[in-house]
Amino acid sequence: MPQYVLTLSCPDRPGIVNAVTGRLLEHGGNILDSQQYNDLATDRFFLRTVFTAASATGPLQASFRELSRGFGMELSLRDRSHPRRVMLLASKFDHCLADLLYRWRIGELPMQITAVVSNHPRETFRHLAFDGIDFHHLPVTHENKPAQEAALWSLIEATQTEMVVLARYMQVLSDAMAARLAGRCINIHHSFLPGFKGARPYHQAHERGVKLIGATAHFVTADLDEGPIIEQDTQRVGHHDTPEDMIRIGRDIERRVLAQALRYWLDDRILLNGHRTVVFAV
Amino acid sequence: MPQYVLTLSCPDRPGIVNAVTGRLLEHGGNILDSQQYNDLATDRFFLRTVFTAASATGPLQASFRELSRGFGMELSLRDRSHPRRVMLLASKFDHCLADLLYRWRIGELPMQITAVVSNHPRETFRHLAFDGIDFHHLPVTHENKPAQEAALWSLIEATQTEMVVLARYMQVLSDAMAARLAGRCINIHHSFLPGFKGARPYHQAHERGVKLIGATAHFVTADLDEGPIIEQDTQRVGHHDTPEDMIRIGRDIERRVLAQALRYWLDDRILLNGHRTVVFAV
Amino acid sequence: MPQYVLTLSCPDRPGIVNAVTGRLLEHGGNILDSQQYNDLATDRFFLRTVFTAASATGPLQASFRELSRGFGMELSLRDRSHPRRVMLLASKFDHCLADLLYRWRIGELPMQITAVVSNHPRETFRHLAFDGIDFHHLPVTHENKPAQEAALWSLIEATQTEMVVLARYMQVLSDAMAARLAGRCINIHHSFLPGFKGARPYHQAHERGVKLIGATAHFVTADLDEGPIIEQDTQRVGHHDTPEDMIRIGRDIERRVLAQALRYWLDDRILLNGHRTVVFAV
Amino acid sequence: MPQYVLTLSCPDRPGIVNAVTGRLLEHGGNILDSQQYNDLATDRFFLRTVFTAASATGPLQASFRELSRGFGMELSLRDRSHPRRVMLLASKFDHCLADLLYRWRIGELPMQITAVVSNHPRETFRHLAFDGIDFHHLPVTHENKPAQEAALWSLIEATQTEMVVLARYMQVLSDAMAARLAGRCINIHHSFLPGFKGARPYHQAHERGVKLIGATAHFVTADLDEGPIIEQDTQRVGHHDTPEDMIRIGRDIERRVLAQALRYWLDDRILLNGHRTVVFAV
């Protein structure tokens, strides 16, 4: 039986779960996994349900569409057998890119990679097997940035990309581009936000003498380093660690945090709650 | 509005959540928090729901009782304003006992402490303020063990104790006593089970040269150190750590693991799944 | 044989360790533990050595004094059997105070507590046994702050206090007081600095939607929340955690981070390296 | 100036560090980093020192040879610019192999890879770029095992391999082979030893219902899963994690634990202390 994921958020009120499960039952759906969350501060309700059904198109879909109107829901219904379309952007450092490609290859990240894009040439990644994934070299200069972003946007549209992953892509997107990609672009920042925003965070961390460093995966917004946080992790460092040691240790944190964030998204586990996220992590 | 916690487990089949939420809706219940889990390997379903309602006695209770018969449910319905009744047992080392008392005092652990019991005299805990909690000194010898356990059991019954916490109580319960307390007794074992069962686990860990030590909170069963695990944690050690250092580091792990396990239980977050636990941790 | 701890820092140059160990050997010292660190960025050398000797006064002391002049060393030589003199300051929240007192009582923190001081009355801590430790109630108002700090300073001098521990003491020290206590005052800040400086850090963390919260023990300087960091730790939180949950989770992090920092200091493991610390943690 | 690493262990007695540093000073050595450890239980002393010198052959080497005789030292002196020779063995699962190759490529693991060896054909690793590293397919059957191990041994000798890394090589070495490779072979075991020895540890962990899983890097000995432990780490799991989830989560732990252990060894940070290790981790 095919599996579907239903996610929704709406103003809280009695009867939501009963209405959702009632319609599932009516159309032969069987729940495999379900999580709910009520944000008591904002009175908003969030739900993620995985279910099997003969079909989620036709009557079931229509039924949920009607339901979502009645409750004022933002609702998404997705066939789990259709992998999502993801574009990977990287610059010179390829540890996150190599890691995502490896996890994709062995089946950890069920996605369709629409393209790998870099402001550096294919040669930079000569050791990485792309297995037929298209590679696009889109160099950036101060002058060509609008044109480069236009080309990137065309590519996103042409490839029907649903999510853009900035896998240590070291170019700041323009406000316009960030706005276009709202909720559709994940970045890995090499610090434990909100500490050490901006450039060279490991050097900042070393200078401040912190005893832990971290990394943060977040949705990209026009407000740099301020987008909704999806996942973070930290690791212990000490006085003996140079900025270079921190960069090395940080690579491990970055790649696992970004992979985890993407994994959550691919499995429809992330819902936006204002400028924060609800992550049904389990 | 009073809050209630409903927990249940039953064989999985379509319609459970809809039936539960339907009855809640019918009796004016409003869900605050809900978690479900289907164990696909055993086809068993688990649910925990927190809801508000004018009353959960009378018709609502009757309705759930009927429901539980229909679905073959093990079901529990509890008023959250009634703190659970917990007995604390300790021996000479009082770090877990002191920690639980402190957390209880500042409101972290909403419970009614029915008694503190020890095989050591009150004087052993002279620095601990018991705030009117009854203390019982029940010394154990090889000879008096059956009598001592009988006295303990009488006390449990007389105080209507729902949960017995072995807070580094260094006496092994008899099989009969363990059986009587099945599902109602939590122990903290000072090792990362199943490693280092039995006595002096930190010495065993030192001897083996492990690089992390841990602690395990588990339900007590007749099969020593084999009961269902509720919570575990570990911490890094090194070649420079003596067994005494490990004992010191371990105290911190033990007290936070035991407090976490008890907190889960007080909040009805632990359900038994054979010899394993389902812990709705969040 | 009595144990001594030698700590020193000086500009790096060949022969330091040989000179130190030569003088130890000459006076019958036997090294139990030794750690060194060269900060290649600043060319500064740091050493901590624990040794046994019949005596570290008289000729040995004179020999090290001479040595320190030759190498431009900041040097300290301490008899480990003389516990250091520590004053504990707290306000309303007593989880750190209670924790430090407990650890002191069972011998985890070898120190002489010179006094407990609070801007709240003894009654606030009625559940804590002080075991004869002097308690001083020094209330603070906007008007009496200079007088209150003068009284505090008199007490520090009268009790020969070597270290002042701000165990969630919720008063900002004046610049003058902070300067007087430079290197002699440890604070626990309830956030993972440099994130969330200032007041109500858990509310800030919740508002920002971080996935980990932390705590930081640091030396107090006139520059608030900017003093040299000694120890930090973090713990995972999620969307379901309210600011109140974060405060609860934070209490555990705060008390273990502060206790660890104090433990390092009591064991002469912390050396200042500009506005950072060298912590010989092991 | 070239850098050298000196490591030694010997029975403890006064004057060791002074003698070592004296000889360094005499031959123009300048210490960059040094760590010592006295095992008070066994009265054995361990030291690792990194120093610069014009040369560590000739007189300096002779001086240390003489020294080691006098103190009964096991002593090693190595030029850090000569990368160590390492052979990588893998079976079907290549996450550890891919990870080690990636880290080697970007300079995280300074080593000379003498060969990649597998009981599976090159085709199994078709996505991995070997960059000219020799690959050897040495299939194993019940019958050919002695011959296969003889071939492996010849290869180790012919390539002057100093360390054999079992990067999820799923064949148990014969006792004779394990003995030959004593101290020269690191394995990654996919469990938190001593828990869950033997086959299918993640299935064992799932069955037992543990709340953390782990991995262990250890030296291989004839006594399976009992060799000296070098490095371990754990990660949280829950009731919702199937054995397959644990295998996935475990891959991340395995690869970082093995890489860390190898990194320690490449940097001469591991000394044997009976059946335990001293790891100068920092």
XYZ file of N, CA and C in Angstrom, chain B residues 93-96 98-99 102-103 105-108 126-129 131 235 239-240 245 248-249 251-252 255-256 260 263 282, chain C residues 93-96 98-99 102-103 105-108 126-129 131 235 239-240 245 248-249 251-252 255-256 260 263 282:
180
model
N 24.900 6.101 50.178
C 25.176 7.206 49.250
C 23.870 7.953 48.999
N 23.881 9.243 49.268
C 22.618 9.966 49.224
C 22.539 10.999 48.094
N 23.434 10.904 47.090
C 23.411 11.938 46.041
C 22.109 11.905 45.239
N 21.596 10.720 44.971
C 20.321 10.643 44.230
C 19.163 11.099 45.119
N 19.262 13.158 47.737
C 19.335 14.609 47.941
C 18.848 15.341 46.690
N 19.207 14.813 45.539
C 18.824 15.452 44.280
C 17.317 15.382 44.056
N 15.580 17.769 46.417
C 15.729 19.161 45.991
C 14.778 19.482 44.830
N 14.746 18.604 43.848
C 13.885 18.850 42.677
C 12.408 18.853 43.079
N 11.308 19.775 46.012
C 11.063 20.982 46.803
C 10.811 22.192 45.914
N 11.574 22.319 44.820
C 11.414 23.507 43.975
C 10.342 23.278 42.897
N 9.662 22.134 42.952
C 8.525 21.946 42.061
C 8.829 21.285 40.736
N 10.036 20.751 40.582
C 10.372 20.075 39.320
C 9.726 18.705 39.201
N 21.683 13.212 57.982
C 21.427 14.318 58.908
C 21.445 15.673 58.208
N 22.145 15.775 57.068
C 22.211 17.070 56.390
C 21.002 17.319 55.489
N 20.194 16.309 55.319
C 19.043 16.461 54.421
C 17.812 16.841 55.214
N 17.150 17.932 54.773
C 15.889 18.339 55.391
C 14.769 17.521 54.759
N 11.499 17.827 55.653
C 10.263 18.631 55.602
C 9.027 17.852 55.996
N 29.033 9.709 29.858
C 29.950 10.844 29.918
C 31.371 10.345 29.668
N 42.143 7.860 30.414
C 43.092 6.974 31.085
C 43.473 7.498 32.473
N 43.386 8.822 32.648
C 43.787 9.449 33.899
C 42.740 9.287 34.992
N 37.539 8.556 40.502
C 37.085 9.625 39.613
C 35.805 9.213 38.894
N 32.863 9.540 41.080
C 32.462 10.946 41.188
C 31.728 11.419 39.925
N 32.303 11.146 38.778
C 31.656 11.551 37.525
C 30.312 10.848 37.396
N 28.279 9.919 39.719
C 27.218 10.493 40.566
C 26.375 11.496 39.787
N 27.035 12.317 38.986
C 26.293 13.306 38.200
C 25.387 12.640 37.173
N 22.325 10.832 39.032
C 21.236 11.648 39.568
C 20.402 12.271 38.466
N 21.040 12.653 37.337
C 20.207 13.258 36.298
C 19.415 12.201 35.531
N 15.325 12.170 35.540
C 14.648 12.210 34.241
C 13.646 11.060 34.114
N 10.699 11.723 36.322
C 9.920 12.796 35.714
C 9.041 12.260 34.580
N 9.022 13.773 24.788
C 8.935 15.214 24.555
C 7.591 15.739 25.056
N 17.320 32.156 43.537
C 17.413 30.786 43.021
C 18.614 30.102 43.652
N 18.381 28.990 44.287
C 19.464 28.389 45.076
C 19.968 27.064 44.532
N 19.626 26.732 43.248
C 20.050 25.415 42.747
C 21.571 25.307 42.676
N 22.252 26.367 42.284
C 23.716 26.303 42.235
C 24.299 26.271 43.650
N 22.849 25.197 46.446
C 22.565 23.894 47.057
C 23.504 22.827 46.497
N 23.764 22.904 45.198
C 24.622 21.914 44.554
C 26.065 22.046 45.049
N 26.324 20.722 48.564
C 26.277 19.261 48.609
C 27.620 18.655 48.206
N 28.168 19.150 47.108
C 29.445 18.610 46.626
C 30.568 18.864 47.636
N 30.132 19.079 50.849
C 29.892 18.221 52.012
C 30.426 16.803 51.802
N 30.230 16.256 50.597
C 30.677 14.879 50.367
C 32.125 14.826 49.895
N 32.799 15.976 49.862
C 34.231 15.953 49.581
C 34.618 16.109 48.129
N 33.659 16.459 47.270
C 33.992 16.633 45.858
C 34.731 17.932 45.593
N 15.990 28.328 53.777
C 15.713 27.622 55.031
C 15.900 26.117 54.905
N 15.808 25.587 53.700
C 15.956 24.133 53.538
C 17.414 23.693 53.439
N 18.310 24.669 53.318
C 19.718 24.317 53.169
C 20.418 24.328 54.512
N 21.094 23.214 54.812
C 21.904 23.148 56.028
C 23.245 23.793 55.742
N 25.699 24.069 58.088
C 26.751 23.401 58.864
C 27.723 24.370 59.510
N 22.632 21.667 26.070
C 21.693 20.543 26.074
C 20.593 20.819 25.050
N 10.910 22.489 19.938
C 9.839 23.480 19.765
C 8.828 23.417 20.916
N 8.719 22.247 21.538
C 7.731 22.027 22.596
C 8.171 22.632 23.924
N 10.334 25.582 30.591
C 11.054 24.316 30.422
C 12.549 24.574 30.274
N 14.128 25.237 33.525
C 14.312 23.983 34.266
C 15.505 23.197 33.721
N 15.553 23.006 32.427
C 16.669 22.275 31.816
C 17.974 23.012 32.096
N 18.784 24.800 34.634
C 19.290 24.645 36.001
C 20.315 23.520 36.079
N 20.033 22.413 35.390
C 20.973 21.289 35.409
C 22.298 21.648 34.755
N 24.308 24.211 37.082
C 24.960 23.720 38.289
C 26.156 22.830 37.966
N 26.059 22.041 36.866
C 27.230 21.206 36.592
C 28.366 22.016 35.982
N 31.991 22.400 37.847
C 33.182 21.979 37.097
C 34.208 23.104 37.071
N 35.743 23.457 40.459
C 36.626 22.319 40.666
C 37.960 22.514 39.955
N 42.332 17.848 32.396
C 42.383 16.436 32.751
C 43.279 16.212 33.952
